[in-house]
PDB file of C-alpha atoms in Angstrom:
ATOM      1  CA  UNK T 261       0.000   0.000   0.000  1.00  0.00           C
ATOM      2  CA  UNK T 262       1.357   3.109  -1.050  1.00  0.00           C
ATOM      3  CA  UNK T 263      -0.925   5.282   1.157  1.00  0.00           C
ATOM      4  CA  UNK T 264      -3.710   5.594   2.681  1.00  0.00           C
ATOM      5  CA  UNK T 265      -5.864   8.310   4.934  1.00  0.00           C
ATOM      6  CA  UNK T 266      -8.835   7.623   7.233  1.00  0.00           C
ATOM      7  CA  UNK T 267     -11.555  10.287   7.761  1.00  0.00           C
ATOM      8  CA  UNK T 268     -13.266   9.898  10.949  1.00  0.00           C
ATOM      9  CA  UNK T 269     -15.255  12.492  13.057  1.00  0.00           C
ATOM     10  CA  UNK T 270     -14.205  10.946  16.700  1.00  0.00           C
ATOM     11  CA  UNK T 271     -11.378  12.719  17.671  1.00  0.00           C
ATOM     12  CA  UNK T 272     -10.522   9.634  20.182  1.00  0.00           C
ATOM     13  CA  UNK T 273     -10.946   7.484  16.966  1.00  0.00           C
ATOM     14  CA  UNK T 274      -8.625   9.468  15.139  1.00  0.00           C
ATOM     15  CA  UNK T 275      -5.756   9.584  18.398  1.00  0.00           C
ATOM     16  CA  UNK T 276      -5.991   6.049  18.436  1.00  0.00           C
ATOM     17  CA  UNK T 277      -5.805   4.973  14.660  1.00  0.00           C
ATOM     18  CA  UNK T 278      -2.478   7.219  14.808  1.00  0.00           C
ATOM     19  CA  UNK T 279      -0.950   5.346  17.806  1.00  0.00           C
ATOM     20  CA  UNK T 280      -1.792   2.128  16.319  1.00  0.00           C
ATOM     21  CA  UNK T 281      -0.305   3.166  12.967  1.00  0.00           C
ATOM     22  CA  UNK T 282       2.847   4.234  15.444  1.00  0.00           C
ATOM     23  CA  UNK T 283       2.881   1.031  16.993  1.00  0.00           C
ATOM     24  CA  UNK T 284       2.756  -1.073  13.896  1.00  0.00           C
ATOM     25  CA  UNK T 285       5.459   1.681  11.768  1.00  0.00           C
ATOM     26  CA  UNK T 286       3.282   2.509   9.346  1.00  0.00           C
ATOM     27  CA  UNK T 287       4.671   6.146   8.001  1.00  0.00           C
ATOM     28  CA  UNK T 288       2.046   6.357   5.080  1.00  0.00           C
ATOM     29  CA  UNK T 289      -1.030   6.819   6.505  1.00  0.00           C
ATOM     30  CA  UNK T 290      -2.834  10.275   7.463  1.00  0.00           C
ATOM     31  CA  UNK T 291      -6.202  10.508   9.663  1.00  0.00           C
ATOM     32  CA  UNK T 292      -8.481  13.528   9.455  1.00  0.00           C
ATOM     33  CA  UNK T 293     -10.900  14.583  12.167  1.00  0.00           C
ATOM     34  CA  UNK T 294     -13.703  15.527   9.445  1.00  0.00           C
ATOM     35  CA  UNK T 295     -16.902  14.863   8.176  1.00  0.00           C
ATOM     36  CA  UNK T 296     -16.840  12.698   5.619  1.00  0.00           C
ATOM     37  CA  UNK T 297     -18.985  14.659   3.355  1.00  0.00           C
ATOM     38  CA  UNK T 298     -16.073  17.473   3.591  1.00  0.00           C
ATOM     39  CA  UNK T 299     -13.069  16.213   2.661  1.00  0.00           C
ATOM     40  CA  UNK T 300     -11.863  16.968  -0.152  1.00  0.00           C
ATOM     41  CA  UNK T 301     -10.247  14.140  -2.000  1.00  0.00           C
ATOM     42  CA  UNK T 302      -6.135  14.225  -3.398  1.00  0.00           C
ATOM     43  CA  UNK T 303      -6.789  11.425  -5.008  1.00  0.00           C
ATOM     44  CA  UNK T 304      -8.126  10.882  -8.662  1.00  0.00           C
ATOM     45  CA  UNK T 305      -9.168   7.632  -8.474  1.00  0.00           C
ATOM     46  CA  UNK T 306      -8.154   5.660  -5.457  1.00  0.00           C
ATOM     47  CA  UNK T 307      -8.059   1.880  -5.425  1.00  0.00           C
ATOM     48  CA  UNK T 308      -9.958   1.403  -2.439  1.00  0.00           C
ATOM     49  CA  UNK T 309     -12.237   2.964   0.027  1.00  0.00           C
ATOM     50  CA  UNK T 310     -14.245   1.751   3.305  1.00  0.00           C
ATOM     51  CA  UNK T 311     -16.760   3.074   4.180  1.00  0.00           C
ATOM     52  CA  UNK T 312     -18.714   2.630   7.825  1.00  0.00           C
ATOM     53  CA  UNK T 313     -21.577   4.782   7.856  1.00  0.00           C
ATOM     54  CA  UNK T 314     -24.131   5.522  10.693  1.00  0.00           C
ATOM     55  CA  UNK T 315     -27.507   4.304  10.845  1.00  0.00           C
ATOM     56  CA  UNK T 316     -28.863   6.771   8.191  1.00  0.00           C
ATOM     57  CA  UNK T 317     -26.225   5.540   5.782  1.00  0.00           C
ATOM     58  CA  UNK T 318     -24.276   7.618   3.570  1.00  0.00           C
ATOM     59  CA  UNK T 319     -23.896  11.227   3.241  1.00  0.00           C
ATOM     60  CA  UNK T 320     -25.792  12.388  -0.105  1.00  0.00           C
ATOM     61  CA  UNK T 321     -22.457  14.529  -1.129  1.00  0.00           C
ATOM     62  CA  UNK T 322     -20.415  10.832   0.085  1.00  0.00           C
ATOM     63  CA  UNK T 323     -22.456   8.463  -2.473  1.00  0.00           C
ATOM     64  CA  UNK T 324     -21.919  11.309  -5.357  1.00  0.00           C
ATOM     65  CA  UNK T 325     -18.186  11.339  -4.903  1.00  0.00           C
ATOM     66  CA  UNK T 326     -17.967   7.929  -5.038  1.00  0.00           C
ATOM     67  CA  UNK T 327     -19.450   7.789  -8.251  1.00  0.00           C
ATOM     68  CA  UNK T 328     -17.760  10.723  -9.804  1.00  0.00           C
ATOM     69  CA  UNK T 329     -14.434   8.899  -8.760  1.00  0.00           C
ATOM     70  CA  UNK T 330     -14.920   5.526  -9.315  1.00  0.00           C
ATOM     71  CA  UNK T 331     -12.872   3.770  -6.989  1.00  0.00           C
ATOM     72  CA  UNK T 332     -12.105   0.226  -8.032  1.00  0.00           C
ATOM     73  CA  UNK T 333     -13.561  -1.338  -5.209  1.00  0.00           C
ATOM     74  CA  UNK T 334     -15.315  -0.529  -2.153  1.00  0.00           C
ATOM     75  CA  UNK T 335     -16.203  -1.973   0.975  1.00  0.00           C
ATOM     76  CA  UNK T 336     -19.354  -0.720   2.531  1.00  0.00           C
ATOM     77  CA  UNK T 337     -20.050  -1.609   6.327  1.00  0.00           C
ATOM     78  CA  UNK T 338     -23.311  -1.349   7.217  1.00  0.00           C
ATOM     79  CA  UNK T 339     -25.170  -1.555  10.535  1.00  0.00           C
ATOM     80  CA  UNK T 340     -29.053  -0.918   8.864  1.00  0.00           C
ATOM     81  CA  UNK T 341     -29.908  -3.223   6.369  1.00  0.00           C
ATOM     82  CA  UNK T 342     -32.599  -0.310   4.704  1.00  0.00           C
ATOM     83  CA  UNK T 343     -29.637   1.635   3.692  1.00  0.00           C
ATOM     84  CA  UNK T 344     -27.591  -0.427   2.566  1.00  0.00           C
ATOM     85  CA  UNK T 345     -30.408  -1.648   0.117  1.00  0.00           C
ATOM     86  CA  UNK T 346     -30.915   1.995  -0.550  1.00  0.00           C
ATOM     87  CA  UNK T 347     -27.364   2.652  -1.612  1.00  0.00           C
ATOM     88  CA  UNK T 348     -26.845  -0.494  -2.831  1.00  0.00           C
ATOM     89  CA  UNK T 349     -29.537   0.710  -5.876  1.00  0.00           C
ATOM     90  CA  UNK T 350     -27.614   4.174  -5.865  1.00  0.00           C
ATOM     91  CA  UNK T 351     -24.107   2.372  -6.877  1.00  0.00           C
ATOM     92  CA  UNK T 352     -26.146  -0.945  -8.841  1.00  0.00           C
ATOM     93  CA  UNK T 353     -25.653   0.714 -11.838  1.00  0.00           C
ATOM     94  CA  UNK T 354     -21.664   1.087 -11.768  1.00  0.00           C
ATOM     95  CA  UNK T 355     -20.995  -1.577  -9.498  1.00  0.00           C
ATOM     96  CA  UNK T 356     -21.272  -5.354  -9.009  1.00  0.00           C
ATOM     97  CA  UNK T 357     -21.682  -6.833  -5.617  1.00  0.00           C
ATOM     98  CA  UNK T 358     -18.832  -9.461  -5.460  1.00  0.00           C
ATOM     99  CA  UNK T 359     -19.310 -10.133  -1.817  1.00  0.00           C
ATOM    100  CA  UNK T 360     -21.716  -9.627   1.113  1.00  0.00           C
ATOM    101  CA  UNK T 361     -21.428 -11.115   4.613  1.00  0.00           C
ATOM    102  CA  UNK T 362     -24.075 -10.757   7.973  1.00  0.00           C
ATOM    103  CA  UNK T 363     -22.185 -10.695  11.253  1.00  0.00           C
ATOM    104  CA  UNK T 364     -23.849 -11.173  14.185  1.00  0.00           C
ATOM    105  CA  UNK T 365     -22.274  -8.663  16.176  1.00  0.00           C
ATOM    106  CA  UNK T 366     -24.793  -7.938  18.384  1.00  0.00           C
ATOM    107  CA  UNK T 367     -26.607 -11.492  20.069  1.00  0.00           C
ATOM    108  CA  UNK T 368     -30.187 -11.632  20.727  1.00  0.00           C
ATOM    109  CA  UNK T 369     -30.650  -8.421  18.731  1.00  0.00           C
ATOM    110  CA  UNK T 370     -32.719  -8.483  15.500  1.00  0.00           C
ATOM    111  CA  UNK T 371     -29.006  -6.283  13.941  1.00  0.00           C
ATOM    112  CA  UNK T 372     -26.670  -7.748  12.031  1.00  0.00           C
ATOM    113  CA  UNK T 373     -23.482  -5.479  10.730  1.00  0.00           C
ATOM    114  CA  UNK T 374     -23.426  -6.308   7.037  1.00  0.00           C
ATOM    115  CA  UNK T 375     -20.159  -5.584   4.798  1.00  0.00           C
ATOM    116  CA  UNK T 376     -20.284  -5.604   1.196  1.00  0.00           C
ATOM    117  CA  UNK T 377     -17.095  -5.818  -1.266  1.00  0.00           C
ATOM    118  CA  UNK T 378     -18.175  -3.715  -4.578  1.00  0.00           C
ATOM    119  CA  UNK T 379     -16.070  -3.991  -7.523  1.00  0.00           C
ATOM    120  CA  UNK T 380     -16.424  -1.555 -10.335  1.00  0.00           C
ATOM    121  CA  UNK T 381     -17.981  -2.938 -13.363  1.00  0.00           C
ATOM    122  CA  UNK T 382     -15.369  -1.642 -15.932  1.00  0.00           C
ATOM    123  CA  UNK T 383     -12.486  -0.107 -15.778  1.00  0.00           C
TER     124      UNK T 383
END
C-alpha cells in the first residue's frame, strides 16, 4: 500500500488509529478529524475505500463522490440493512456486488453489521 488516509469524526478514533499506525510503523497513513462529506479528495481515483456509515447511511455529497471517482472497489459496512439496500440501488448501476457477509455482532438483537465488497464494473 502506497498510502492511505482515514476520515473519521471521533477525535478519540482518530488519536488512536495514529498510535496504532505508530505502533505497527506505518509512516504512510494520514487521519483527518472531518466529516466525511467534507473532505476533499487528493486522489483521482483511489483503489480502495471503506466506508462505515451511521444508521442513516451515507452522506448524499459521500455516495456522489464515489461515483464521480470511481474507486475500483469498495467496501461498505453497514449496521441498517434499509440503507444499505438503498445505496446499494444508488451504486447498482456502476458496481457489481462481489461479496456480502451478515455478522452477528450484536446477540439476541434483530441487527446484524453487514459488509459488502463492490467492484467496479469496468475499468
Amino acid at each position: 500500500m502506497r498510502q492511505a488516509h482515514g476520515v473519521e469524526l471521533d477525535a478519540e478514533a482518530i488519536a488512536a488509529a495514529r498510535r496504532n499506525a505508530e505502533l505497527n510503523g506505518l509512516e504512510n497513513l494520514t487521519f483527518t478529524d472531518a466529516k466525511a462529506e467534507s473532505l476533499v479528495w487528493d486522489t483521482e481515483r483511489p483503489d480502495l475505500v471503506i466506508v462505515d456509515p451511521p444508521r442513516s447511511g451515507l452522506h448524499p455529497k459521500v455516495i456522489e463522490t464515489l461515483l464521480e471517482r470511481r474507486p475500483r472497489t469498495i467496501v461498505y459496512v453497514s449496521c441498517n440493512y434499509d440503507s444499505f439496500v438503498r445505496e446499494w440501488l444508488r451504486f447498482g448501476t456502476e458496481y457489481r456486488l462481489a461479496d456480502l457477509r451478515a455478522l452477528d455482532l450484536f446477540p439476541n438483537s434483530p441487527h446484524v453489521e453487514l459488509v459488502a465488497k463492490l467492484t467496479a464494473k469496468t475499468d
